[in-house]
Amino acid sequence: MSRRTPLAQLAKRIRARTARVGIIGLGYVGLPLAVEFAKEGFSVTGIDLDVHRVQGVNRGRSYILDVASEDLRTLRRRRRLQATSSFEVLGRQDAIIICVPTPLRKTREPDMSYILSATDQIARRVRQGQLIVLESTTYPGTTDEVILPALSARGFTVGKDFCLAFSPERIDPGNATYTTRTIPKVIGGITPRCTELATALYGTAIHRTVPVSCSKVAEMVKLLENTFRAVNIGLVNEITLICDRLGIDVWEVIDAAKTKPFGFMPFYPGPGIGGHCIPSDPMYLAWKVRVHGFEARFIELATHINGAMPAYVVDKVAAVLNQDRKPLNRARILLLGLAYKKDVGDLRDSPAFDVARILEERGAVVTYHDPFVPSTQLHGHEQRSVALTRPVLERSDCVVLLTNHSQVDYDLVLRHASAIVDTRNQYGALGKRSTRIVKL
Ligand SMILES: NC(=O)c1ccc[n+]([C@@H]2O[C@H](COP(=O)([O-])OP(=O)(O)OC[C@H]3O[C@@H](n4cnc5c(N)ncnc54)[C@H](O)[C@@H]3O)[C@@H](O)[C@H]2O)c1
């Protein structure tokens, strides 16, 4: 290929780190990615509709746990990173990476509006020599059936004039061991040239790239990974219900089972699944195959079992109160941990809200403590996180441990709570000996 073609120029600019990288959506996925490319010397522009996030980046104030404000300030000083709410900058970017949300609609169908709107903004300004990559999790076929036609409408040919690829983000917010930089990056382009150029770009900032044959494979990789998690959590939640019936401690079973050095991987029960990914991503796949007349039965079953866990937790609360001859109606229940997982403040789709709703429907008075969530709407009213003190614990009829954040004083809870429903096995073997603690 001639050195003068627009894509050859792009390859050269990537190698020299002179390519300009635009990232649409500066959230849990987009901001850490922007920081990694900026650290490699690229000039990175983040585009986000949220003006507070744009200001945060431009003033060197991080709003994402995994990104240090100090890093933002350094990159701002070096003029490597800037943010804007204007899409006009898109035409000047050599590479554009889309990191916008992909939630579910109330009908449990994919909400593609964010991807469509970002694509529309790019399509108005696409030019020769650009590389566009979609990172948002979505159903197989999105990149070539939805984005490609919109970009090709300007008369450009993919793989020749511009490049298009899908590369799923696999970040686990709050995980200090595996980060944007160290998690291998799967990349699938519409054409081999698209894969090659996207791999060249990511290879500058990410330790290991994993090229695959096409964008559909890359899209499916992400859905396999998250469906695998959702289904296995569903399985272990069902095993928990089975163990409950048989009077067996499921946590002891899992601990012993995981000593098998092959063929078993531990998953743990809990109050349900949450976050932007695990509850939603498998539904993107289920929706897509439903269109093809196929029912994704594992996905539907896991969704059903995981979705029933909050009610099971409430039954456990009722049972422990019953031991003290107390009804759930008017009982004071303190929820410990509202975020969907440990050591983050992310409330998206957290099962804690279902637990709170069911408790309140059954007449309980619900308060919460979460060091990462100063205030939130609980069952229609604004609440503040209560301080975790002896009087607060003694006043509560039951503490429901939903998320086991590291910084909580669990000994204090143990000393002063009259009853604890421990959905995370925080108290381990103690939970078996104490009649005040009920495990899942
Ligand atoms: N959060 C995770 O742990 C995680 C992990 C892997 C993959 N993902 C996937 O990555 C994608 C992004 O997730 P996230 O957690 O970063 O979301 P997020 O909500 O934290 O961030 C998305 C950002 O996009 C902005 N935005 C929305 N529409 C926009 C538009 N049209 N133009 C510009 N900005 C726009 C929002 O204001 C927000 O700041 C989703 O598809 C998600 O499934 C998320």
Coordinates of C-alpha atoms and ligand atoms in Angstrom, one line a residue:
M1 CA 0.0 0.0 0.0
S2 CA 1.3 3.4 -0.9
R3 CA 2.7 5.4 2.0
R4 CA 0.6 8.4 0.9
T5 CA -2.9 6.8 1.4
P6 CA -4.9 8.3 4.3
L7 CA -4.8 5.1 6.2
A8 CA -1.0 4.8 5.7
Q9 CA -0.7 8.3 7.1
L10 CA -2.9 7.2 10.1
A11 CA -0.6 4.2 10.8
K12 CA 2.4 6.6 10.7
R13 CA 0.7 9.0 13.1
I14 CA -0.2 6.2 15.5
R15 CA 3.4 4.9 15.5
A16 CA 4.8 8.4 16.1
R17 CA 2.1 9.1 18.8
T18 CA 1.1 12.2 16.9
A19 CA -2.4 10.9 16.2
R20 CA -5.2 12.8 17.9
V21 CA -7.5 10.5 19.9
G22 CA -11.2 11.5 20.6
I23 CA -13.1 9.6 23.2
I24 CA -16.9 10.0 23.3
G25 CA -18.2 9.3 26.8
L26 CA -16.0 10.0 29.8
G27 CA -17.4 7.5 32.4
Y28 CA -16.0 4.4 34.1
V29 CA -14.7 3.2 30.7
G30 CA -13.9 6.3 28.7
L31 CA -12.0 8.4 31.3
P32 CA -9.4 5.7 32.3
L33 CA -8.9 4.9 28.6
A34 CA -8.4 8.6 27.8
V35 CA -5.8 8.8 30.6
E36 CA -3.8 5.8 29.3
F37 CA -3.6 7.2 25.7
A38 CA -2.6 10.6 27.0
K39 CA 0.1 9.1 29.2
E40 CA 1.5 7.5 26.0
G41 CA 1.9 11.0 24.5
F42 CA -1.2 11.2 22.3
S43 CA -3.3 14.4 22.4
V44 CA -6.6 13.1 23.7
T45 CA -9.9 15.0 23.6
G46 CA -12.8 13.7 25.6
I47 CA -16.4 14.6 24.5
D48 CA -19.2 14.2 27.0
L49 CA -22.7 15.7 27.3
D50 CA -22.3 16.0 31.1
V51 CA -20.8 19.5 31.6
H52 CA -19.8 18.6 35.2
R53 CA -17.6 15.7 33.9
V54 CA -16.1 18.0 31.2
Q55 CA -15.3 20.6 33.9
G56 CA -13.9 17.9 36.2
V57 CA -11.4 16.8 33.5
N58 CA -10.4 20.3 32.5
R59 CA -9.9 21.3 36.2
G60 CA -8.0 18.1 37.0
R61 CA -10.7 16.8 39.4
S62 CA -11.4 13.1 39.0
Y63 CA -14.9 11.7 39.6
I64 CA -13.9 8.1 38.8
L65 CA -12.4 6.0 41.6
D66 CA -9.8 4.4 39.4
V67 CA -8.4 7.7 38.0
A68 CA -6.3 9.9 40.3
S69 CA -6.9 13.7 40.1
E70 CA -3.1 14.1 40.2
D71 CA -2.8 12.2 36.9
L72 CA -5.4 14.4 35.3
R73 CA -3.6 17.5 36.5
T74 CA -0.3 16.3 35.1
L75 CA -1.8 15.5 31.8
R76 CA -3.6 18.8 31.7
R77 CA -0.3 20.6 32.4
R78 CA 1.4 18.7 29.5
R79 CA -1.6 19.6 27.3
R80 CA -2.2 16.0 26.5
L81 CA -5.8 15.8 27.7
Q82 CA -8.8 18.1 27.3
A83 CA -12.6 17.7 27.4
T84 CA -15.5 19.4 25.7
S85 CA -19.2 19.0 25.1
S86 CA -18.9 20.1 21.5
F87 CA -18.8 17.5 18.8
E88 CA -17.2 19.9 16.4
V89 CA -13.8 18.5 17.5
L90 CA -14.6 15.1 16.0
G91 CA -13.5 16.1 12.4
R92 CA -10.0 16.8 13.7
Q93 CA -9.5 13.5 15.4
D94 CA -7.5 10.7 13.8
A95 CA -9.1 8.0 16.0
I96 CA -12.5 8.2 17.7
I97 CA -13.5 5.7 20.4
I98 CA -17.2 5.4 21.5
C99 CA -17.7 4.7 25.3
V100 CA -21.3 5.7 25.8
P101 CA -23.8 3.7 28.0
T102 CA -25.8 0.8 26.7
P103 CA -28.6 0.3 29.3
L104 CA -31.9 -1.6 29.0
R105 CA -35.2 0.0 28.4
K106 CA -38.0 -0.6 30.9
T107 CA -39.2 -3.4 28.5
R108 CA -35.8 -5.1 29.0
E109 CA -34.8 -4.4 25.4
P110 CA -31.5 -2.7 24.4
D111 CA -31.5 1.0 24.6
M112 CA -29.4 1.9 21.5
S113 CA -30.1 5.6 21.7
Y114 CA -26.7 6.6 23.1
I115 CA -24.8 4.6 20.4
L116 CA -27.1 6.0 17.7
S117 CA -26.6 9.6 18.8
A118 CA -22.8 9.3 19.0
T119 CA -22.7 7.6 15.6
D120 CA -24.8 10.4 14.1
Q121 CA -22.4 13.0 15.4
I122 CA -19.4 11.1 13.9
A123 CA -21.2 10.4 10.6
R124 CA -21.7 14.2 10.1
R125 CA -17.9 14.7 10.3
V126 CA -16.3 11.5 9.2
R127 CA -13.3 11.9 6.8
Q128 CA -10.7 9.8 5.1
G129 CA -8.0 8.5 7.3
Q130 CA -10.1 8.1 10.5
L131 CA -10.3 5.1 12.7
I132 CA -13.6 4.6 14.6
V133 CA -13.8 2.1 17.4
L134 CA -16.9 1.1 19.4
E135 CA -16.2 0.0 23.0
S136 CA -19.8 0.0 24.5
T137 CA -21.1 -3.4 25.2
T138 CA -23.8 -4.4 22.6
Y139 CA -25.3 -7.2 20.7
P140 CA -23.4 -8.9 17.9
G141 CA -23.9 -7.1 14.6
T142 CA -24.1 -3.5 16.0
T143 CA -20.8 -2.4 14.5
D144 CA -21.4 -3.6 10.9
E145 CA -25.3 -3.4 10.8
V146 CA -25.8 -0.1 12.6
I147 CA -22.6 2.0 12.6
L148 CA -21.1 1.0 9.3
P149 CA -24.1 2.0 7.1
A150 CA -24.2 5.4 8.9
L151 CA -20.5 6.1 8.3
S152 CA -20.5 4.7 4.7
A153 CA -23.4 7.0 3.7
R154 CA -20.8 9.7 3.0
G155 CA -19.5 7.7 0.1
F156 CA -16.3 6.4 1.9
T157 CA -15.2 2.8 1.8
V158 CA -14.4 1.0 5.0
G159 CA -10.9 -0.5 5.1
K160 CA -9.8 1.8 2.3
D161 CA -10.9 5.4 3.3
F162 CA -11.6 4.9 7.0
C163 CA -11.5 2.1 9.5
L164 CA -14.1 0.7 11.9
A165 CA -13.7 -1.8 14.7
F166 CA -15.2 -3.1 17.9
S167 CA -13.1 -3.6 21.0
P168 CA -15.0 -4.5 24.2
E169 CA -14.0 -2.9 27.4
R170 CA -13.4 -5.4 30.2
I171 CA -12.5 -3.0 33.0
D172 CA -13.6 -4.0 36.6
P173 CA -13.9 -0.7 38.5
G174 CA -12.2 -0.7 41.8
N175 CA -9.9 -3.6 40.9
A176 CA -6.4 -2.5 41.4
T177 CA -4.8 -5.7 40.1
Y178 CA -6.3 -5.7 36.6
T179 CA -6.6 -2.2 35.1
T180 CA -7.3 -0.7 31.7
R181 CA -3.6 -1.0 30.8
T182 CA -3.2 -4.6 32.0
I183 CA -6.4 -6.3 30.9
P184 CA -5.9 -7.9 27.4
K185 CA -7.8 -6.0 24.7
V186 CA -9.9 -8.0 22.2
I187 CA -10.2 -6.2 18.8
G188 CA -12.2 -7.1 15.8
G189 CA -12.4 -4.9 12.7
I190 CA -14.8 -4.8 9.8
T191 CA -11.8 -5.6 7.5
P192 CA -8.4 -7.0 8.3
R193 CA -6.9 -3.5 7.7
C194 CA -9.4 -2.1 10.4
T195 CA -8.2 -4.8 12.9
E196 CA -4.6 -4.0 12.1
L197 CA -4.9 -0.2 12.7
A198 CA -7.1 -0.6 15.8
T199 CA -4.6 -3.1 17.2
A200 CA -1.7 -0.7 16.4
L201 CA -3.5 2.1 18.3
Y202 CA -4.4 0.0 21.4
G203 CA -1.0 -1.7 21.4
T204 CA 0.6 1.6 22.3
A205 CA -1.2 1.8 25.6
I206 CA -2.3 -1.7 26.5
H207 CA 0.0 -4.5 27.4
R208 CA -1.6 -7.2 25.3
T209 CA -3.9 -7.1 22.3
V210 CA -6.0 -10.0 21.0
P211 CA -7.0 -9.5 17.4
V212 CA -10.0 -11.6 16.2
S213 CA -11.4 -12.2 12.8
C214 CA -14.2 -9.6 12.7
S215 CA -16.3 -7.2 14.8
K216 CA -19.1 -9.7 15.4
V217 CA -16.7 -12.1 17.1
A218 CA -15.4 -9.3 19.3
E219 CA -18.9 -8.3 20.3
M220 CA -19.8 -11.9 21.1
V221 CA -16.6 -12.3 23.2
K222 CA -17.8 -9.7 25.6
L223 CA -21.3 -11.1 25.8
L224 CA -19.9 -14.6 26.4
E225 CA -17.8 -13.3 29.3
N226 CA -20.7 -11.5 31.0
T227 CA -23.3 -14.2 30.3
F228 CA -20.9 -16.7 31.8
R229 CA -20.8 -14.6 35.0
A230 CA -24.5 -14.0 35.1
V231 CA -25.3 -17.7 34.5
N232 CA -22.8 -19.0 37.1
I233 CA -24.0 -16.5 39.7
G234 CA -27.5 -17.8 38.9
L235 CA -26.3 -21.4 39.4
V236 CA -24.7 -20.7 42.7
N237 CA -27.7 -18.7 43.9
E238 CA -29.9 -21.8 43.1
I239 CA -27.4 -24.1 44.8
T240 CA -27.8 -21.7 47.8
L241 CA -31.6 -22.2 47.9
I242 CA -31.0 -26.0 47.6
C243 CA -28.5 -26.0 50.5
D244 CA -30.9 -23.9 52.5
R245 CA -33.6 -26.6 52.1
L246 CA -31.1 -29.3 53.0
G247 CA -29.6 -27.5 56.0
I248 CA -26.1 -27.3 54.4
D249 CA -23.8 -24.3 54.6
V250 CA -23.3 -23.3 51.0
W251 CA -20.2 -21.2 51.8
E252 CA -18.4 -24.2 53.3
V253 CA -19.4 -26.2 50.2
I254 CA -17.9 -23.6 47.9
D255 CA -14.7 -23.3 49.9
A256 CA -14.1 -27.1 49.8
A257 CA -15.1 -27.4 46.1
K258 CA -12.6 -24.7 45.0
T259 CA -9.7 -26.8 46.3
K260 CA -10.2 -28.9 43.1
P261 CA -7.3 -27.7 40.9
F262 CA -9.1 -28.0 37.6
G263 CA -12.7 -27.9 36.2
F264 CA -14.2 -25.7 38.9
M265 CA -14.2 -22.0 39.4
P266 CA -15.8 -20.5 42.5
F267 CA -18.8 -18.1 42.2
Y268 CA -20.5 -16.8 45.3
P269 CA -24.1 -16.2 46.2
G270 CA -25.4 -12.8 47.1
P271 CA -28.5 -10.5 47.3
G272 CA -28.8 -10.4 43.5
I273 CA -26.8 -9.0 40.6
G274 CA -26.2 -5.3 39.8
G275 CA -24.0 -2.8 38.0
H276 CA -24.2 -1.6 34.4
C277 CA -23.0 -4.8 32.9
I278 CA -23.9 -8.2 34.4
P279 CA -27.7 -7.8 34.6
S280 CA -28.0 -6.0 31.2
D281 CA -25.4 -7.4 28.8
P282 CA -26.9 -11.0 28.6
M283 CA -30.2 -9.4 27.8
Y284 CA -28.7 -7.7 24.7
L285 CA -27.8 -11.2 23.4
A286 CA -31.2 -12.7 24.4
W287 CA -32.9 -9.9 22.5
K288 CA -30.8 -10.3 19.4
V289 CA -31.4 -14.1 19.2
R290 CA -35.1 -13.6 19.9
V291 CA -35.3 -11.6 16.7
H292 CA -33.9 -14.8 15.0
G293 CA -36.6 -17.0 16.7
F294 CA -34.3 -18.5 19.3
E295 CA -34.9 -18.5 23.0
A296 CA -31.7 -18.0 25.2
R297 CA -32.9 -20.2 28.0
F298 CA -29.9 -20.1 30.3
I299 CA -30.0 -16.3 30.2
E300 CA -33.7 -16.2 31.0
L301 CA -33.3 -18.7 33.8
A302 CA -30.3 -17.0 35.4
T303 CA -32.1 -13.6 35.2
H304 CA -35.1 -15.2 36.9
I305 CA -33.1 -16.8 39.7
N306 CA -30.9 -13.8 40.3
G307 CA -33.9 -11.5 40.2
A308 CA -35.6 -13.5 43.0
M309 CA -32.7 -13.2 45.5
P310 CA -33.8 -9.8 47.0
A311 CA -37.1 -11.4 48.1
Y312 CA -35.2 -14.4 49.5
V313 CA -33.0 -12.0 51.6
V314 CA -36.2 -10.3 52.9
D315 CA -37.5 -13.8 53.9
K316 CA -34.3 -14.3 55.9
V317 CA -34.9 -11.0 57.6
A318 CA -38.4 -12.0 58.5
A319 CA -37.1 -15.3 59.8
V320 CA -34.5 -13.8 62.0
L321 CA -37.0 -11.3 63.5
N322 CA -39.4 -14.1 64.1
Q323 CA -36.9 -15.7 66.4
D324 CA -37.2 -12.6 68.5
R325 CA -41.0 -12.6 68.2
K326 CA -40.9 -9.4 66.1
P327 CA -42.9 -8.8 63.0
L328 CA -41.4 -7.3 59.9
N329 CA -44.1 -4.7 59.9
R330 CA -42.6 -1.6 61.7
A331 CA -39.3 -3.3 62.2
R332 CA -36.3 -0.9 61.9
I333 CA -33.9 -2.4 59.3
L334 CA -30.4 -1.0 58.6
L335 CA -29.0 -1.9 55.2
L336 CA -25.2 -2.1 55.3
G337 CA -23.8 -1.3 51.8
L338 CA -26.0 -0.1 49.0
A339 CA -23.5 -0.2 46.1
Y340 CA -23.7 -3.2 43.8
K341 CA -20.2 -4.3 44.8
K342 CA -17.5 -3.9 47.3
D343 CA -15.4 -0.7 47.6
V344 CA -17.2 1.3 44.9
G345 CA -20.1 3.8 45.1
D346 CA -21.8 2.6 41.9
L347 CA -25.5 2.2 42.5
R348 CA -26.6 1.3 39.0
D349 CA -29.1 -1.6 39.1
S350 CA -28.0 -2.5 42.7
P351 CA -30.2 -5.2 44.2
A352 CA -30.1 -3.2 47.4
F353 CA -32.9 -1.1 46.0
D354 CA -35.1 -4.2 45.5
V355 CA -34.3 -5.4 49.0
A356 CA -35.3 -1.9 50.3
R357 CA -38.5 -1.8 48.2
I358 CA -39.7 -5.2 49.3
L359 CA -38.9 -4.5 53.0
E360 CA -40.9 -1.2 52.9
E361 CA -43.8 -2.9 51.1
R362 CA -43.9 -5.3 54.0
G363 CA -44.0 -2.4 56.5
A364 CA -40.4 -2.2 57.6
V365 CA -38.7 1.1 58.3
V366 CA -35.5 1.1 56.2
T367 CA -32.3 3.2 56.8
Y368 CA -28.8 2.6 55.3
H369 CA -25.1 3.0 55.9
D370 CA -22.7 3.1 52.9
P371 CA -19.4 5.0 53.2
F372 CA -19.4 5.5 49.4
V373 CA -23.0 6.8 49.1
P374 CA -23.6 9.9 51.2
S375 CA -27.2 10.2 50.1
T376 CA -29.7 8.6 47.6
Q377 CA -33.3 8.0 46.8
L378 CA -34.6 4.9 48.6
H379 CA -38.1 3.8 47.7
G380 CA -39.1 7.3 46.5
H381 CA -37.6 9.4 49.3
E382 CA -34.2 11.0 49.7
Q383 CA -32.1 9.4 52.5
R384 CA -28.7 10.1 53.9
S385 CA -26.3 7.4 55.0
V386 CA -26.6 7.1 58.8
A387 CA -23.4 7.0 60.9
L388 CA -22.5 3.5 62.0
T389 CA -22.5 4.0 65.7
R390 CA -23.5 1.9 68.7
P391 CA -26.8 3.7 69.3
V392 CA -27.8 3.3 65.6
L393 CA -27.0 -0.4 65.7
E394 CA -28.8 -0.9 69.0
R395 CA -31.9 0.9 67.7
S396 CA -32.0 -1.4 64.7
D397 CA -34.0 -4.6 64.9
C398 CA -31.9 -6.2 62.1
V399 CA -28.8 -5.2 60.1
V400 CA -28.8 -6.6 56.5
L401 CA -25.2 -6.8 55.2
L402 CA -25.6 -6.4 51.4
T403 CA -22.2 -5.2 50.3
N404 CA -19.1 -5.8 52.4
H405 CA -17.0 -2.6 51.8
S406 CA -13.5 -3.0 53.3
Q407 CA -13.7 0.1 55.5
V408 CA -16.7 -0.8 57.6
D409 CA -16.1 -1.8 61.3
Y410 CA -17.8 -5.3 61.3
D411 CA -16.7 -6.0 64.9
L412 CA -18.7 -2.9 66.0
V413 CA -21.7 -4.3 64.0
L414 CA -21.3 -7.7 65.6
R415 CA -21.1 -6.3 69.1
H416 CA -24.2 -4.1 69.0
A417 CA -26.6 -5.4 66.4
S418 CA -29.4 -7.6 67.7
A419 CA -29.6 -9.6 64.5
I420 CA -27.6 -9.7 61.3
V421 CA -28.5 -11.1 57.9
D422 CA -25.1 -11.7 56.3
T423 CA -25.5 -12.0 52.5
R424 CA -21.7 -11.9 51.8
N425 CA -20.4 -14.4 54.4
Q426 CA -18.5 -11.6 56.1
Y427 CA -18.7 -13.3 59.4
G428 CA -17.6 -16.7 58.0
A429 CA -17.7 -19.6 60.4
L430 CA -19.0 -17.3 63.2
G431 CA -22.2 -17.1 61.2
K432 CA -22.8 -20.8 61.9
R433 CA -22.3 -20.5 65.7
S434 CA -24.1 -17.3 66.5
T435 CA -27.9 -17.4 66.5
R436 CA -27.9 -13.6 65.9
I437 CA -26.3 -14.1 62.4
V438 CA -28.2 -15.6 59.5
K439 CA -26.2 -16.4 56.4
L440 CA -27.6 -16.9 52.9
Ligands
LIG1 N1 -18.8 0.3 34.1 C1 -18.2 -0.8 33.8 O1 -17.7 -1.5 34.7 C2 -18.0 -1.3 32.4 C3 -17.1 -2.4 32.1 C4 -17.0 -2.8 30.8 C5 -17.8 -2.3 29.8 N2 -18.7 -1.3 30.1 C6 -19.5 -0.8 29.0 O2 -19.0 0.5 28.6 C7 -20.0 1.4 28.2 C8 -19.9 2.7 29.0 O3 -20.1 2.4 30.4 P1 -19.7 3.3 31.5 O4 -19.8 2.5 32.8 O5 -18.4 4.0 31.2 O6 -20.9 4.4 31.5 P2 -20.9 5.8 32.3 O7 -22.4 6.1 32.4 O8 -20.0 5.8 33.4 O9 -20.3 6.8 31.2 C9 -20.8 7.1 30.0 C10 -20.6 8.6 29.7 O10 -21.1 8.8 28.4 C11 -21.7 10.1 28.4 N3 -22.6 10.2 27.2 C12 -23.8 9.6 27.1 N4 -24.3 9.8 25.8 C13 -23.4 10.6 25.2 C14 -23.3 11.1 23.9 N5 -24.3 10.9 23.0 N6 -22.2 11.9 23.6 C15 -21.2 12.1 24.5 N7 -21.3 11.6 25.8 C16 -22.3 10.8 26.1 C17 -22.4 10.2 29.7 O11 -22.6 11.6 30.1 C18 -21.4 9.5 30.6 O12 -20.4 10.4 31.2 C19 -21.3 0.6 28.4 O13 -21.6 0.0 27.1 C20 -20.9 -0.4 29.4 O14 -21.8 -1.6 29.2 C21 -18.8 -0.8 31.3

